[in-house]
XYZ file of N, CA, C and O in Angstrom:
496
model
N 0.844 -1.206 -0.001
C -0.069 0.010 0.029
C 0.882 1.206 -0.016
O 1.776 1.413 0.818
N 0.662 2.208 -0.876
C 1.443 3.383 -0.961
C 0.764 4.540 -0.163
O -0.469 4.567 -0.081
N 1.494 5.227 0.408
C 1.106 6.352 1.373
C 0.907 7.661 0.457
O 1.584 7.779 -0.645
N -0.090 8.537 0.778
C -0.179 9.713 0.022
C 1.096 10.544 0.190
O 1.755 10.481 1.064
N 1.295 11.489 -0.772
C 2.460 12.197 -0.735
C 2.444 13.155 0.435
O 1.405 13.732 0.910
N 3.637 13.377 1.127
C 3.677 14.249 2.258
C 3.615 15.645 1.864
O 4.133 15.973 0.798
N 3.021 16.553 2.691
C 2.873 17.970 2.127
C 4.309 18.570 2.126
O 5.223 18.095 2.665
N 4.220 19.640 1.469
C 5.532 20.531 1.348
C 5.960 20.884 2.750
O 5.194 20.965 3.704
N 7.249 21.285 2.798
C 7.923 21.705 4.160
C 7.151 22.875 4.639
O 6.735 23.792 4.036
N 7.009 22.701 6.038
C 6.212 23.867 6.785
C 7.198 24.327 7.902
O 8.032 23.526 8.372
N 7.152 25.467 8.311
C 8.049 25.883 9.520
C 7.647 25.226 10.815
O 6.426 24.970 11.030
N 8.597 24.737 11.500
C 8.385 24.102 12.843
C 8.081 25.020 13.835
O 8.533 26.164 13.883
N 7.309 24.672 14.820
C 7.062 25.471 16.116
C 6.197 26.614 15.814
O 5.356 26.646 14.868
N 6.255 27.733 16.566
C 5.353 28.797 16.439
C 5.694 29.638 15.285
O 6.700 30.008 14.946
N 4.690 30.063 14.499
C 4.769 30.922 13.282
C 5.199 32.290 13.713
O 4.452 32.887 14.541
N 6.171 32.814 13.402
C 6.584 34.160 13.623
C 5.726 35.050 12.840
O 5.381 34.910 11.705
N 5.332 36.202 13.481
C 4.511 37.162 12.856
C 4.179 38.335 13.766
O 4.517 38.294 14.937
N 3.501 39.121 13.243
C 2.986 40.440 13.988
C 1.629 40.003 14.828
O 0.639 40.262 14.251
N 1.825 39.495 15.944
C 0.706 39.058 16.667
C -0.030 40.403 17.407
O -1.191 40.323 17.755
N 0.784 41.333 17.630
C 0.226 42.630 18.260
C -0.761 43.178 17.361
O -1.674 43.875 17.901
N -0.659 43.085 16.072
C -1.528 43.662 15.163
C -2.993 43.186 15.395
O -3.936 43.884 15.280
N -3.091 41.836 15.594
C -4.369 41.306 15.757
C -4.858 41.758 17.070
O -6.158 42.014 17.174
N -4.149 41.877 18.128
C -4.672 42.407 19.503
C -5.175 43.740 19.386
O -6.158 44.210 20.012
N -4.386 44.603 18.580
C -4.800 45.994 18.435
C -6.001 46.131 17.655
O -6.909 47.013 17.938
N -6.257 45.302 16.835
C -7.518 45.387 15.990
C -8.750 44.800 16.793
O -9.793 45.512 16.952
N -8.533 43.772 17.469
C -9.736 43.079 18.237
C -9.819 43.502 19.608
O -10.862 43.478 20.197
N -8.707 44.053 20.198
C -8.786 44.376 21.666
C -8.690 43.040 22.451
O -8.694 42.011 21.917
N -8.688 43.299 23.772
C -8.550 42.094 24.842
C -9.278 42.497 26.019
O -9.335 43.735 26.427
N -9.684 41.499 26.727
C -10.251 41.714 28.132
C -9.211 41.226 29.138
O -8.652 40.093 28.983
N -8.702 42.117 30.038
C -7.778 41.789 31.047
C -8.371 41.970 32.454
O -9.226 42.865 32.633
N -7.934 41.129 33.391
C -8.288 41.156 34.733
C -7.440 42.108 35.491
O -6.275 41.916 35.498
N -7.964 43.166 36.119
C -7.273 44.073 36.957
C -7.191 43.557 38.509
O -8.268 43.577 39.156
N -6.148 42.941 38.914
C -6.034 42.363 40.237
C -6.182 43.276 41.437
O -6.721 42.885 42.474
N -5.816 44.492 41.262
C -5.845 45.400 42.321
C -7.181 45.786 42.686
O -7.724 46.058 43.856
N -8.107 46.169 41.540
C -9.417 46.555 41.741
C -10.339 45.486 41.646
O -11.697 45.672 41.758
N -9.926 44.229 41.154
C -10.807 43.085 40.971
C -12.010 43.364 39.992
O -13.126 43.046 40.382
N -11.646 43.982 38.940
C -12.443 44.187 37.859
C -11.843 43.872 36.505
O -10.681 43.705 36.357
N -12.766 43.530 35.485
C -12.342 43.290 34.139
C -12.155 44.598 33.267
O -13.171 45.399 33.366
N -11.197 44.665 32.522
C -10.974 45.916 31.715
C -10.932 45.515 30.294
O -10.323 44.409 29.989
N -11.496 46.319 29.535
C -11.428 46.186 27.935
C -10.380 47.127 27.289
O -10.494 48.340 27.568
N -9.402 46.585 26.870
C -8.215 47.346 26.402
C -7.944 47.074 24.876
O -8.063 45.879 24.326
N -7.737 48.110 24.135
C -7.259 47.969 22.721
C -6.069 48.916 22.616
O -6.328 50.205 22.719
N -4.839 48.299 22.363
C -3.816 49.182 22.227
C -3.416 49.821 23.442
O -3.124 49.102 24.540
N -3.419 51.187 23.562
C -3.151 51.914 24.842
C -4.409 52.472 25.416
O -4.419 52.957 26.568
N -5.503 52.288 24.753
C -6.771 52.910 25.177
C -7.379 51.797 26.202
O -7.504 50.608 25.906
N -7.995 52.274 27.315
C -8.752 51.563 28.249
C -10.235 52.027 28.165
O -10.675 53.168 28.217
N -11.099 51.009 27.775
C -12.543 51.336 27.706
C -13.427 51.093 28.881
O -14.574 50.823 28.561
N -12.873 51.055 29.933
C -13.788 50.993 31.172
C -13.471 49.620 31.997
O -12.793 48.720 31.412
N -13.908 49.596 33.165
C -13.755 48.496 34.088
C -15.142 47.936 34.426
O -16.024 48.808 34.760
N -15.328 46.672 34.381
C -16.611 46.004 34.597
C -16.544 44.903 35.640
O -15.487 44.357 35.763
N -17.578 44.740 36.278
C -17.638 43.749 37.369
C -17.529 42.310 36.970
O -16.830 41.507 37.592
N -18.208 41.932 35.860
C -18.159 40.456 35.384
C -17.602 40.351 34.026
O -17.535 41.324 33.235
N -17.124 39.120 33.709
C -16.535 38.941 32.447
C -17.588 38.934 31.402
O -17.262 39.437 30.237
N -18.872 38.586 31.694
C -19.878 38.690 30.735
C -20.157 40.034 30.196
O -20.211 40.318 29.113
N -20.200 40.952 31.220
C -20.493 42.461 30.858
C -19.221 43.021 30.002
O -19.598 43.664 29.100
N -18.097 42.704 30.385
C -16.873 43.084 29.645
C -16.982 42.529 28.206
O -16.678 43.106 27.263
N -17.287 41.322 28.083
C -17.427 40.698 26.785
C -18.523 41.299 25.847
O -18.232 41.585 24.650
N -19.630 41.670 26.442
C -20.682 42.391 25.638
C -20.242 43.733 25.351
O -20.582 44.288 24.183
N -19.586 44.477 26.095
C -19.075 45.824 25.850
C -18.074 45.764 24.817
O -18.024 46.461 23.831
N -17.130 44.647 24.766
C -16.170 44.560 23.784
C -16.895 44.307 22.428
O -16.414 44.732 21.299
N -17.878 43.351 22.444
C -18.565 42.890 21.276
C -19.296 44.165 20.601
O -19.262 44.383 19.420
N -19.896 44.925 21.341
C -20.671 46.259 20.837
C -19.560 47.234 20.372
O -19.745 47.927 19.269
N -18.369 47.331 20.980
C -17.500 48.182 20.557
C -16.880 47.757 19.196
O -16.488 48.594 18.222
N -16.590 46.552 19.007
C -16.195 45.962 17.743
C -17.178 46.188 16.562
O -16.738 46.446 15.516
N -18.513 46.087 16.993
C -19.601 46.253 15.840
C -19.482 47.728 15.500
O -19.987 47.973 14.421
N -19.168 48.772 16.375
C -19.328 50.162 16.050
C -18.012 50.668 15.815
O -17.834 51.896 15.985
N -16.931 49.897 15.308
C -15.739 50.300 14.998
C -14.980 51.108 16.186
O -14.385 52.167 15.966
N -15.154 50.579 17.445
C -14.445 51.110 18.589
C -14.876 52.570 18.927
O -13.986 53.366 19.266
N -16.045 52.858 18.585
C -16.506 54.227 18.902
C -17.026 54.422 20.263
O -17.923 53.526 20.820
N -16.503 55.258 21.127
C -17.004 55.272 22.645
C -18.502 55.717 22.780
O -19.074 55.466 23.835
N -19.001 56.376 21.837
C -20.447 56.675 21.928
C -21.437 55.509 21.978
O -22.414 55.829 22.554
N -20.909 54.467 21.492
C -21.822 53.285 21.561
C -21.927 52.733 23.009
O -22.798 51.890 23.417
N -21.138 53.207 23.996
C -21.070 52.651 25.416
C -22.389 53.178 26.185
O -22.564 52.783 27.306
N -22.960 54.183 25.630
C -24.262 54.642 26.262
C -25.262 53.560 26.385
O -26.000 53.519 27.442
N -25.041 52.545 25.512
C -26.079 51.470 25.405
C -25.758 50.457 26.644
O -26.453 49.538 26.728
N -24.624 50.659 27.195
C -24.152 49.809 28.257
C -25.189 49.551 29.411
O -25.261 48.433 29.864
N -25.897 50.537 29.769
C -26.908 50.557 30.884
C -27.970 49.469 30.382
O -28.438 48.641 31.151
N -28.285 49.334 29.006
C -29.227 48.356 28.579
C -28.633 46.901 28.651
O -29.274 46.043 28.935
N -27.337 46.802 28.356
C -26.591 45.587 28.407
C -26.674 45.020 29.951
O -26.879 43.962 30.018
N -26.448 46.014 30.675
C -26.218 45.606 32.232
C -27.740 45.097 32.696
O -27.798 44.101 33.348
N -28.832 45.645 32.194
C -30.171 45.369 32.648
C -30.475 43.971 32.118
O -30.968 43.151 32.705
N -30.032 43.796 30.804
C -30.349 42.476 30.121
C -29.632 41.272 30.900
O -30.202 40.295 31.163
N -28.373 41.566 31.245
C -27.591 40.484 31.982
C -28.231 40.096 33.286
O -28.568 38.945 33.625
N -28.716 41.148 33.966
C -29.212 40.831 35.490
C -30.823 40.359 35.343
O -31.152 39.658 36.232
N -31.408 40.648 34.334
C -32.809 40.344 34.250
C -32.927 38.841 33.668
O -33.761 38.158 33.920
N -31.811 38.374 32.930
C -31.989 37.093 32.390
C -31.491 35.977 33.433
O -31.308 34.802 33.150
N -30.821 36.430 34.553
C -30.230 35.628 35.499
C -31.398 34.841 36.136
O -32.483 35.349 36.502
N -31.162 33.547 36.560
C -32.101 32.771 37.224
C -32.145 33.182 38.686
O -31.074 33.383 39.346
N -33.312 33.270 39.331
C -33.377 33.554 40.722
C -33.171 32.413 41.473
O -33.820 31.320 41.251
N -32.205 32.441 42.438
C -32.011 31.178 43.347
C -32.890 31.155 44.500
O -33.159 32.217 45.081
N -33.522 30.135 44.776
C -34.383 29.892 45.918
C -33.565 29.968 47.252
O -32.348 29.642 47.343
N -34.394 30.387 48.240
C -33.634 30.507 49.418
C -33.117 29.255 50.105
O -32.163 29.314 50.752
N -34.008 28.237 49.999
C -33.516 26.893 50.529
C -33.453 25.918 49.294
O -34.261 25.767 48.453
N -32.400 25.204 49.460
C -32.118 24.211 48.299
C -33.286 23.050 48.362
O -33.626 22.630 49.477
N -33.546 22.533 47.217
C -34.459 21.500 47.141
C -33.693 20.102 47.112
O -33.071 19.822 46.133
N -33.763 19.292 48.148
C -33.041 18.146 48.129
C -33.906 16.969 47.796
O -35.130 17.045 48.013
N -33.471 15.935 47.104
C -34.257 14.819 46.604
C -34.534 14.045 47.881
O -33.801 13.905 48.783
N -35.708 13.487 47.907
C -36.253 12.595 49.072
C -35.843 11.172 48.728
O -35.840 10.631 47.610
N -35.512 10.545 49.807
C -35.081 9.046 49.738
C -35.885 8.238 50.614
O -36.452 8.678 51.666
N -36.094 6.969 50.261
C -36.677 5.994 50.993
C -36.071 5.682 52.297
O -34.837 5.417 52.276
N -36.764 5.694 53.396
C -35.928 5.546 54.651
C -35.490 4.150 54.921
O -34.556 3.922 55.656
N -36.011 3.173 54.178
C -35.547 1.774 54.370
C -34.348 1.344 53.415
O -33.325 0.985 53.850
N -34.669 1.597 52.116
C -33.582 1.112 51.136
C -32.747 2.308 50.599
O -31.749 1.968 49.987
N -33.113 3.472 50.737
C -32.373 4.745 50.409
C -32.409 4.971 48.775
O -31.701 5.755 48.352
N -33.496 4.474 48.201
C -33.718 4.754 46.898
C -34.394 6.168 46.706
O -35.160 6.633 47.562
N -33.966 6.915 45.683
C -34.561 8.245 45.424
C -35.949 8.040 44.975
O -36.379 7.306 44.315
N -36.791 8.826 45.791
C -38.278 8.824 45.534
C -38.825 10.125 45.120
O -38.455 11.028 45.635
N -39.745 10.103 44.179
C -40.421 11.376 43.701
C -41.423 11.875 44.810
O -41.811 11.051 45.597
N -41.725 13.087 44.679
C -42.592 13.653 45.711
C -44.070 13.003 45.652
O -44.736 12.950 46.622
N -44.522 12.729 44.411
C -45.810 12.326 44.242
C -46.043 10.765 44.537
O -46.997 10.285 44.600
N -44.921 10.007 44.793
C -45.002 8.700 45.084
C -45.439 8.527 46.534
O -44.906 9.152 47.396
N -46.455 7.550 46.712
C -46.849 7.031 47.986
C -46.171 5.827 48.382
O -46.214 5.534 49.586
N -45.727 4.988 47.562
C -45.093 3.733 47.828
C -43.632 3.555 47.208
O -43.718 4.027 45.993
N -42.788 3.231 47.858
C -41.400 3.004 47.192
C -41.445 1.884 46.155
O -42.051 0.776 46.508
N -40.981 2.187 45.014
C -40.943 1.071 44.003
C -39.956 -0.062 44.163
O -40.163 -0.989 43.543
N -38.953 0.122 45.012
C -37.990 -0.948 45.255
C -38.436 -1.867 46.391
O -38.624 -3.035 46.072
N -38.614 -1.170 47.535
C -38.934 -2.085 48.592
C -40.458 -2.274 49.011
O -40.893 -3.116 49.709
N -41.237 -1.408 48.455
C -42.758 -1.442 48.540
C -43.308 -0.928 49.745
O -44.506 -1.096 50.183
N -42.498 -0.194 50.679
C -43.045 0.383 51.949
C -43.843 1.611 51.724
O -43.624 2.220 50.689
N -44.750 1.900 52.530
C -45.615 3.025 52.528
C -44.764 4.234 52.984
O -44.051 4.087 54.030
N -44.621 5.355 52.188
C -43.812 6.403 52.734
C -44.676 7.226 53.734
O -45.802 7.580 53.535
N -44.122 7.819 54.758
C -44.817 8.390 55.790
C -44.961 9.898 55.335
O -44.227 10.482 54.569
N -45.965 10.673 55.911
C -46.151 11.982 55.627
C -46.912 12.134 54.302
O -46.939 13.243 53.759
N -47.485 11.231 53.704
C -48.115 11.393 52.347
C -49.409 10.733 52.465
O -49.739 9.843 52.857
């Protein structure tokens, strides 16, 4: 059996190039450890500090859509409201699954008899 021809020579290791150009174009999100906030940075410009990574990502996304114009950051209030309104509300007490007292099998709330051992569950 013949093997297919090997591709032409390629450079080994990391490809050398101007990687800073890509960062300047797209910008980056950096964590500021002193203030514990996320910063959106493009080149030398800082576009603000945000509490969550999600918020910083949405700000960076809107900036990229508007060609890095600071005037589009007025919409940031709307983004912040969307993030907090879409979060699930955590209940005050956790819902634990109920178990059969005899065999330890997980039992649904509507069950009156354990399916494994057949005993009547109390309190129902």
